[in-house]
Short mmCIF file of C-alpha atoms and ligand atoms in Angstrom, two decimals:
data_model
loop_
_atom_site.label_atom_id
_atom_site.label_comp_id
_atom_site.label_asym_id
_atom_site.label_seq_id
_atom_site.Cartn_x
_atom_site.Cartn_y
_atom_site.Cartn_z
CA MET A 1402 -52.11 -170.95 24.00
CA SER A 1403 -53.45 -173.50 26.44
CA ALA A 1404 -52.55 -176.72 24.59
CA SER A 1405 -48.84 -176.24 25.14
CA ILE A 1406 -46.10 -177.59 27.39
CA GLN A 1407 -43.16 -175.80 28.95
CA VAL A 1408 -39.81 -177.19 27.82
CA GLY A 1409 -37.41 -174.83 29.53
CA LYS A 1410 -36.49 -171.31 30.54
CA ILE A 1411 -34.10 -168.87 28.88
CA ILE A 1412 -33.15 -165.58 30.56
CA GLY A 1413 -36.10 -166.14 32.87
CA ILE A 1414 -38.66 -166.58 30.05
CA PRO A 1415 -40.58 -169.88 29.97
CA ILE A 1416 -40.31 -171.51 26.53
CA ARG A 1417 -43.41 -173.49 25.53
CA LEU A 1418 -44.26 -175.83 22.65
CA HIS A 1419 -47.81 -175.73 21.33
CA ILE A 1420 -49.38 -179.00 20.20
CA SER A 1421 -49.60 -177.74 16.59
CA PHE A 1422 -45.80 -177.40 16.66
CA LEU A 1423 -45.48 -181.20 16.92
CA PHE A 1424 -47.35 -181.56 13.62
CA ILE A 1425 -45.16 -179.09 11.78
CA LEU A 1426 -41.87 -180.69 12.94
CA PRO A 1427 -42.02 -183.79 10.68
CA VAL A 1428 -43.16 -181.57 7.79
CA PHE A 1429 -39.96 -179.56 8.16
CA VAL A 1430 -37.76 -182.66 8.43
CA LEU A 1431 -39.39 -183.97 5.24
CA MET A 1432 -38.94 -180.62 3.51
CA PHE A 1433 -35.22 -180.41 4.35
CA ALA A 1434 -34.73 -184.04 3.29
CA GLU A 1435 -36.63 -184.00 0.01
CA ALA A 1436 -36.91 -180.43 -1.31
CA SER A 1437 -34.43 -179.33 -3.93
CA GLU A 1438 -32.36 -176.14 -3.74
CA PRO A 1439 -32.28 -173.69 -2.11
CA VAL A 1440 -33.71 -175.25 1.05
CA GLY A 1441 -33.30 -179.03 0.89
CA LEU A 1442 -31.05 -181.98 0.21
CA GLY A 1443 -33.19 -183.30 -2.67
CA ASP A 1444 -30.56 -182.48 -5.30
CA ILE A 1445 -27.73 -184.34 -3.60
CA GLU A 1446 -27.21 -187.81 -5.02
CA ASN A 1447 -25.45 -190.69 -3.25
CA LEU A 1448 -26.60 -189.54 0.15
CA SER A 1449 -27.87 -192.41 2.28
CA LEU A 1450 -31.39 -192.13 3.63
CA HIS A 1451 -29.95 -192.38 7.10
CA TYR A 1452 -27.70 -189.31 6.75
CA ARG A 1453 -30.33 -187.42 4.76
CA TYR A 1454 -32.71 -187.58 7.70
CA ILE A 1455 -30.12 -186.98 10.42
CA PHE A 1456 -29.01 -183.81 8.66
CA SER A 1457 -32.63 -182.76 8.07
CA ALA A 1458 -33.57 -183.27 11.71
CA LEU A 1459 -30.57 -181.16 12.70
CA ALA A 1460 -31.57 -178.41 10.26
CA THR A 1461 -35.14 -178.47 11.61
CA ILE A 1462 -33.87 -177.97 15.15
CA LEU A 1463 -31.61 -175.13 14.00
CA PHE A 1464 -34.49 -173.52 12.13
CA PHE A 1465 -36.76 -173.54 15.16
CA PHE A 1466 -33.92 -172.16 17.26
CA SER A 1467 -33.82 -169.34 14.72
CA VAL A 1468 -37.54 -168.70 15.21
CA LEU A 1469 -37.01 -168.81 18.97
CA LEU A 1470 -34.14 -166.31 18.73
CA HIS A 1471 -36.38 -164.03 16.64
CA GLU A 1472 -38.97 -164.00 19.45
CA MET A 1473 -36.27 -163.72 22.11
CA SER A 1474 -34.97 -160.50 20.57
CA HIS A 1475 -38.46 -158.94 20.62
CA SER A 1476 -38.74 -160.05 24.25
CA TYR A 1477 -35.25 -158.87 25.22
CA VAL A 1478 -35.82 -155.34 23.92
CA ALA A 1479 -39.33 -155.26 25.46
CA MET A 1480 -37.94 -156.39 28.82
CA ARG A 1481 -35.37 -153.61 28.76
CA TYR A 1482 -38.28 -151.18 28.34
CA GLY A 1483 -40.04 -152.66 31.37
CA ALA A 1484 -42.50 -155.08 29.73
CA LYS A 1485 -43.31 -158.39 31.42
CA ILE A 1486 -42.72 -161.51 29.29
CA HIS A 1487 -44.94 -164.41 30.35
CA SER A 1488 -43.75 -166.97 27.83
CA ILE A 1489 -42.63 -167.66 24.30
CA THR A 1490 -44.66 -170.33 22.53
CA LEU A 1491 -43.63 -172.08 19.32
CA PHE A 1492 -46.61 -173.09 17.22
CA ILE A 1493 -47.50 -173.98 13.65
CA PHE A 1494 -47.02 -170.44 12.27
CA GLY A 1495 -43.79 -169.79 14.16
CA GLY A 1496 -43.31 -168.12 17.51
CA LEU A 1497 -45.38 -165.93 19.78
CA ALA A 1498 -44.14 -163.94 22.77
CA MET A 1499 -46.81 -163.25 25.36
CA MET A 1500 -46.10 -159.89 26.99
CA ASP A 1501 -47.78 -157.40 29.28
CA ASP A 1502 -47.19 -153.71 29.92
CA ILE A 1503 -45.72 -153.14 26.47
CA PRO A 1504 -44.62 -149.49 26.36
CA LYS A 1505 -46.91 -147.30 24.26
CA GLU A 1506 -44.24 -144.81 23.22
CA PRO A 1507 -43.72 -145.10 19.44
CA GLY A 1508 -39.94 -144.85 19.81
CA LYS A 1509 -39.90 -147.97 21.99
CA GLU A 1510 -42.61 -149.87 20.12
CA TRP A 1511 -40.89 -149.83 16.78
CA ARG A 1512 -37.59 -150.91 18.32
CA ILE A 1513 -39.32 -153.92 19.93
CA ALA A 1514 -40.98 -154.77 16.61
CA ILE A 1515 -37.84 -154.41 14.49
CA ALA A 1516 -35.66 -156.50 16.85
CA GLY A 1517 -37.15 -159.80 15.57
CA PRO A 1518 -36.56 -159.28 11.83
CA ALA A 1519 -33.12 -157.79 12.64
CA MET A 1520 -32.23 -161.05 14.42
CA SER A 1521 -33.54 -163.11 11.47
CA PHE A 1522 -31.41 -161.11 9.03
CA ALA A 1523 -28.35 -161.48 11.30
CA LEU A 1524 -28.92 -165.25 11.55
CA GLY A 1525 -29.49 -165.47 7.77
CA GLY A 1526 -26.20 -163.63 7.25
CA ALA A 1527 -24.37 -165.88 9.71
CA PHE A 1528 -25.65 -169.09 8.07
CA LEU A 1529 -24.79 -167.85 4.57
CA LEU A 1530 -21.35 -166.76 5.77
CA SER A 1531 -20.63 -170.19 7.20
CA TYR A 1532 -21.95 -171.69 3.96
CA PHE A 1533 -19.49 -169.65 1.91
CA SER A 1534 -16.61 -170.46 4.23
CA LEU A 1535 -17.42 -174.19 3.93
CA THR A 1536 -17.56 -174.07 0.10
CA THR A 1537 -13.82 -173.45 0.12
CA VAL A 1538 -13.43 -176.96 1.54
CA ASN A 1539 -14.13 -179.30 -1.35
CA LEU A 1540 -14.91 -182.55 0.41
CA PRO A 1541 -18.04 -184.52 -0.52
CA ILE A 1542 -18.72 -185.20 3.15
CA TYR A 1543 -19.52 -181.52 3.58
CA TYR A 1544 -22.09 -181.28 0.75
CA PRO A 1545 -25.21 -181.89 2.86
CA ALA A 1546 -23.95 -179.51 5.56
CA GLN A 1547 -23.30 -176.86 2.92
CA ALA A 1548 -26.73 -177.32 1.37
CA LEU A 1549 -28.43 -177.03 4.75
CA LEU A 1550 -26.44 -173.98 5.82
CA PHE A 1551 -27.54 -172.32 2.61
CA GLY A 1552 -31.14 -173.44 3.20
CA LEU A 1553 -31.16 -172.11 6.76
CA GLY A 1554 -29.64 -168.80 5.64
CA TYR A 1555 -32.27 -168.52 2.93
CA LEU A 1556 -35.17 -169.39 5.28
CA ASN A 1557 -34.04 -166.84 7.87
CA LEU A 1558 -33.89 -164.12 5.24
CA VAL A 1559 -37.41 -165.12 4.06
CA LEU A 1560 -38.61 -165.06 7.68
CA GLY A 1561 -37.14 -161.60 8.25
CA THR A 1562 -38.59 -160.23 5.01
CA PHE A 1563 -42.04 -161.76 5.50
CA ASN A 1564 -42.22 -160.34 9.03
CA LEU A 1565 -41.42 -156.88 7.70
CA LEU A 1566 -44.60 -156.82 5.57
CA PRO A 1567 -46.51 -153.77 6.78
CA ALA A 1568 -49.53 -155.85 7.82
CA PHE A 1569 -50.77 -156.86 11.28
CA PRO A 1570 -49.86 -159.04 13.06
CA MET A 1571 -46.55 -159.03 11.23
CA ASP A 1572 -43.75 -157.00 12.86
CA GLY A 1573 -43.82 -154.62 9.88
CA GLY A 1574 -47.39 -153.63 10.81
CA ARG A 1575 -46.21 -152.63 14.28
CA VAL A 1576 -43.22 -150.72 12.92
CA LEU A 1577 -45.55 -148.86 10.56
CA ARG A 1578 -48.01 -148.01 13.34
CA ALA A 1579 -45.24 -146.77 15.64
CA LEU A 1580 -43.83 -144.54 12.90
CA LEU A 1581 -47.32 -143.18 12.13
CA ALA A 1582 -48.02 -142.67 15.85
CA LYS A 1583 -45.19 -140.16 16.02
CA ARG A 1584 -47.35 -137.84 13.91
CA MET A 1585 -50.92 -138.75 14.99
CA SER A 1586 -52.89 -140.40 17.80
CA PHE A 1587 -52.42 -144.09 18.59
CA ILE A 1588 -55.95 -144.93 17.33
CA GLN A 1589 -55.51 -143.03 14.07
CA ALA A 1590 -52.11 -144.67 13.53
CA THR A 1591 -53.64 -148.11 14.19
CA LYS A 1592 -56.48 -147.42 11.73
CA LYS A 1593 -54.03 -146.34 9.03
CA ALA A 1594 -51.71 -149.31 9.64
CA VAL A 1595 -54.68 -151.70 9.66
CA PHE A 1596 -55.88 -150.22 6.35
CA VAL A 1597 -52.46 -150.77 4.76
CA GLY A 1598 -52.44 -154.32 6.17
CA LYS A 1599 -55.85 -155.07 4.66
CA ILE A 1600 -54.73 -153.77 1.25
CA PHE A 1601 -51.72 -156.11 1.48
CA ALA A 1602 -53.96 -159.03 2.41
CA ILE A 1603 -56.27 -158.31 -0.52
CA ILE A 1604 -53.35 -158.03 -2.98
CA MET A 1605 -51.97 -161.30 -1.58
CA ALA A 1606 -55.34 -163.02 -2.05
CA ILE A 1607 -55.64 -161.73 -5.64
CA VAL A 1608 -52.11 -162.96 -6.42
CA GLY A 1609 -53.03 -166.27 -4.81
CA LEU A 1610 -56.18 -166.54 -6.95
CA MET A 1611 -54.33 -165.82 -10.18
CA PRO A 1612 -53.23 -168.72 -12.34
CA ASP A 1613 -49.52 -169.53 -12.42
CA PRO A 1614 -47.99 -166.58 -14.36
CA PHE A 1615 -44.81 -168.44 -15.36
CA TRP A 1616 -46.77 -171.35 -16.73
CA PHE A 1617 -49.02 -168.97 -18.66
CA TYR A 1618 -45.97 -167.13 -20.04
CA SER A 1619 -44.21 -170.25 -21.26
CA THR A 1620 -47.18 -172.27 -22.54
CA GLY A 1621 -50.01 -169.81 -23.04
CA GLU A 1622 -52.27 -172.07 -20.95
CA VAL A 1623 -54.05 -171.18 -17.74
CA ARG A 1624 -53.08 -173.61 -15.01
CA ALA A 1625 -54.68 -174.38 -11.66
CA PRO A 1626 -54.22 -175.05 -8.76
CA PHE A 1627 -54.02 -171.51 -7.58
CA ASN A 1628 -51.84 -170.70 -4.62
CA LEU A 1629 -53.99 -171.89 -1.73
CA PHE A 1630 -51.28 -171.22 0.84
CA LEU A 1631 -51.12 -167.54 -0.12
CA ILE A 1632 -54.92 -167.24 0.05
CA PHE A 1633 -54.85 -168.83 3.49
CA ILE A 1634 -52.17 -166.39 4.74
CA ALA A 1635 -54.10 -163.46 3.22
CA PHE A 1636 -57.24 -164.50 5.07
CA PHE A 1637 -55.23 -164.86 8.31
CA LEU A 1638 -53.69 -161.38 7.89
CA TYR A 1639 -57.04 -159.74 7.11
CA THR A 1640 -58.70 -161.25 10.17
CA ALA A 1641 -55.76 -160.33 12.41
CA ALA A 1642 -55.79 -156.73 11.13
CA THR A 1643 -59.52 -156.41 11.87
CA GLU A 1644 -59.00 -157.87 15.34
CA GLU A 1645 -56.09 -155.51 16.08
CA GLU A 1646 -58.18 -152.49 15.14
CA ARG A 1647 -61.09 -153.64 17.30
CA ALA A 1648 -58.91 -154.32 20.34
CA THR A 1649 -56.94 -151.07 20.04
CA THR A 1650 -60.08 -148.95 19.60
CA THR A 1651 -61.71 -150.62 22.59
CA PHE A 1652 -58.75 -150.18 24.94
CA ALA A 1653 -58.15 -146.62 23.74
CA LEU A 1654 -61.81 -145.77 24.44
CA LEU A 1655 -61.47 -147.14 27.96
CA GLU A 1656 -58.34 -145.15 28.77
CA GLY A 1657 -58.65 -143.12 31.97
CA ILE A 1658 -61.98 -144.71 32.95
CA LYS A 1659 -61.96 -146.30 36.40
CA VAL A 1660 -63.76 -149.40 37.62
CA LYS A 1661 -65.87 -147.21 39.94
CA ASN A 1662 -67.30 -145.44 36.85
CA VAL A 1663 -68.63 -148.67 35.35
CA MET A 1664 -69.46 -150.88 38.35
CA ARG A 1665 -73.01 -151.57 39.52
CA THR A 1666 -73.86 -150.94 43.14
CA GLU A 1667 -77.59 -151.60 43.40
CA HIS A 1668 -79.03 -155.08 43.95
CA THR A 1669 -75.61 -156.66 43.76
CA CYS A 1670 -74.90 -158.24 47.12
CA VAL A 1671 -76.30 -160.49 49.79
CA LEU A 1672 -75.04 -161.20 53.32
CA ASP A 1673 -73.51 -164.64 53.74
CA ASP A 1674 -75.81 -165.65 56.64
CA THR A 1675 -79.00 -164.92 54.63
CA PRO A 1676 -81.34 -167.98 54.49
CA ILE A 1677 -81.75 -169.44 51.00
CA MET A 1678 -85.53 -168.77 50.99
CA ALA A 1679 -84.87 -165.08 51.65
CA LEU A 1680 -82.37 -165.00 48.81
CA SER A 1681 -84.82 -166.56 46.40
CA ASP A 1682 -87.45 -163.95 47.37
CA LYS A 1683 -84.81 -161.24 46.83
CA MET A 1684 -83.99 -162.64 43.37
CA LEU A 1685 -87.66 -162.57 42.38
CA ALA A 1686 -88.17 -159.05 43.72
CA GLU A 1687 -85.01 -157.54 42.22
CA LYS A 1688 -85.01 -159.73 39.08
CA THR A 1689 -81.30 -160.34 39.61
CA TYR A 1690 -79.86 -163.82 39.27
CA GLU A 1691 -76.33 -163.33 40.50
CA TYR A 1692 -75.14 -161.74 43.74
CA ALA A 1693 -71.84 -161.10 45.41
CA VAL A 1694 -71.74 -162.70 48.85
CA VAL A 1695 -70.52 -160.39 51.61
CA GLY A 1696 -69.48 -161.12 55.19
CA ALA A 1697 -70.81 -159.22 58.23
CA SER A 1698 -67.87 -156.78 58.24
CA GLY A 1699 -68.24 -156.00 54.52
CA GLU A 1700 -65.56 -158.25 53.02
CA PRO A 1701 -66.39 -160.04 49.72
CA LYS A 1702 -66.66 -163.84 50.07
CA GLY A 1703 -67.76 -165.09 46.67
CA PHE A 1704 -70.70 -165.25 44.30
CA VAL A 1705 -74.02 -167.04 44.31
CA THR A 1706 -76.23 -167.55 41.27
CA PHE A 1707 -79.71 -168.85 40.56
CA GLY A 1708 -78.06 -171.99 39.19
CA GLU A 1709 -76.80 -172.97 42.66
CA LEU A 1710 -80.29 -172.51 44.14
CA LYS A 1711 -81.89 -174.66 41.46
CA ALA A 1712 -79.56 -177.53 42.31
CA LEU A 1713 -80.75 -177.66 45.95
CA SER A 1714 -83.23 -180.19 47.32
CA ASN A 1715 -86.46 -178.99 48.91
CA GLU A 1716 -85.14 -179.64 52.37
CA GLN A 1717 -81.87 -177.81 51.69
CA ARG A 1718 -83.83 -174.78 50.50
CA TYR A 1719 -85.37 -174.44 53.95
CA THR A 1720 -82.25 -175.16 56.00
CA PHE A 1721 -79.28 -173.77 54.02
CA LYS A 1722 -77.79 -170.31 54.17
CA VAL A 1723 -76.12 -168.38 51.37
CA SER A 1724 -72.69 -169.30 52.79
CA ASP A 1725 -73.48 -173.01 52.19
CA VAL A 1726 -73.81 -172.53 48.43
CA THR A 1727 -71.24 -169.79 47.78
CA GLY A 1728 -68.86 -170.84 45.03
CA SER A 1729 -65.09 -170.93 45.42
CA PHE A 1730 -63.50 -167.51 45.64
CA ASP A 1731 -60.02 -166.06 45.47
CA ARG A 1732 -59.23 -162.89 47.42
CA VAL A 1733 -56.83 -161.78 44.69
CA SER A 1734 -58.08 -162.98 41.30
CA ASP A 1735 -61.83 -162.40 41.87
CA VAL A 1736 -61.49 -158.93 43.37
CA ILE A 1737 -60.64 -155.56 41.83
CA SER A 1738 -60.16 -152.12 43.34
CA GLU A 1739 -62.58 -149.29 42.50
CA GLU A 1740 -59.57 -147.21 41.47
CA ALA A 1741 -58.27 -149.75 38.90
CA GLU A 1742 -58.45 -148.89 35.19
CA VAL A 1743 -61.42 -150.46 33.39
CA GLY A 1744 -59.09 -151.45 30.54
CA ASP A 1745 -57.02 -153.50 33.00
CA ALA A 1746 -60.19 -155.08 34.41
CA LEU A 1747 -61.18 -156.17 30.89
CA LYS A 1748 -57.70 -157.54 30.17
CA ARG A 1749 -57.79 -159.51 33.42
CA MET A 1750 -61.26 -160.88 32.63
CA LEU A 1751 -60.23 -161.98 29.14
CA LYS A 1752 -57.02 -163.57 30.36
CA ALA A 1753 -58.47 -165.42 33.35
CA LYS A 1754 -61.74 -166.18 31.50
CA LYS A 1755 -63.79 -164.53 34.29
CA ASN A 1756 -67.15 -162.87 33.85
CA VAL A 1757 -67.37 -160.91 37.06
CA PHE A 1758 -65.22 -159.22 39.71
CA ALA A 1759 -66.21 -158.04 43.16
CA VAL A 1760 -65.24 -154.37 43.45
CA VAL A 1761 -63.72 -153.25 46.74
CA GLU A 1762 -63.10 -149.84 48.23
CA ALA A 1763 -59.46 -148.85 47.77
CA ALA A 1764 -58.84 -147.99 51.43
CA SER A 1765 -60.80 -150.56 53.43
CA GLY A 1766 -60.97 -153.53 51.03
CA ASN A 1767 -64.71 -153.69 51.72
CA TYR A 1768 -67.20 -154.75 49.08
CA ILE A 1769 -68.91 -151.89 47.22
CA GLY A 1770 -70.19 -153.34 43.92
CA VAL A 1771 -69.65 -155.66 40.96
CA ILE A 1772 -68.26 -155.24 37.48
CA THR A 1773 -69.30 -157.84 34.89
CA ARG A 1774 -68.23 -158.60 31.36
CA ASN A 1775 -71.76 -157.89 30.11
CA ASP A 1776 -71.80 -154.48 31.79
CA LEU A 1777 -68.43 -153.71 30.23
CA ALA A 1778 -69.56 -154.80 26.76
CA THR A 1779 -72.66 -152.58 27.01
CA TYR A 1780 -70.57 -149.69 28.33
CA ILE A 1781 -68.11 -150.00 25.42
CA GLU A 1782 -70.99 -150.08 22.90
CA MET A 1783 -72.38 -146.91 24.49
CA LEU A 1784 -68.99 -145.17 24.34
CA LYS A 1785 -68.71 -146.08 20.68
CA GLY A 1786 -72.21 -144.76 20.01
CA ARG A 1787 -71.30 -141.45 21.61
CA ILE A 1788 -68.48 -140.75 19.17
ZN1 ZN B 3059 -41.48 -161.00 15.02
#
């Protein structure tokens, strides 16, 4: 979610808008303004264009507040269980809460997952209730407000129901996995829940590919277009289910394995006052193209690669030292302790888009090896092959 801007903070959680959200906004305003019942104002005659669009813009804002509240309830419950919420982003498909340290206990996981749909149903109920209380007032001025309250109630109920589908990454998929995980391992529960999700996606795609059943029933003719939107959602769900299974299996495999079990210690470092010519000889001899740079007392100082050497002029090659070409380095984000979990190392790499960490001894903070994304990928493949 990089192409997004922060618009505010609620209960300490940054709220962000993704660029795709800006495209969907006018679509929603148009839908509320033009669609007929149950979601839009299209059926109301004698409503000036002006008011039609003011009401629709208001309904759009209320709808996206509903989506935000759905995500906030997931986040609120997760926070109470000790998870860290980095942000909530609104994008074209709705909302997404970015969290860390989500509790693995099934009893907590399903409560976090169910909180969103529960909020959507509560909001749906509240909108419908206010709709019914307004219908007792029979003034034409209230018609558009009534129609929109009904539309918002209806949309929230649809949102709640759709999210309860037992398919990843829908909330229902998570609820299903958590319930299954009470009786089996987390991996087995994920595999079962992913399987159910894929079946749902396939059924959805088949329904989407079928000609309009109502049209066929009333006219006896087969009519295209088929439901492209449904096919699109089905494809999205299937891909997400596959991805969830892959990620869960990987992180479950890595559980309990420490960085020191995967790191490389041979031919990985060079002292920072080494002349460049000596480094290039070392690269040739050890057939290694990337080294961690280490200071005289053993502290990590950065990385140097063959690429940096290639960029040097002939004169620089004879006069420079490794410290002159060492890339920028952060003592916190580029370093990991030997005692850290490999799964956490991988998460950090993926999140910060890093390919390598310098590994330091837990006690002294001195350099002892490197862990790279390639090494991790190979290691994971080997673990998978073992089972
Ligand atoms: Zn949700």
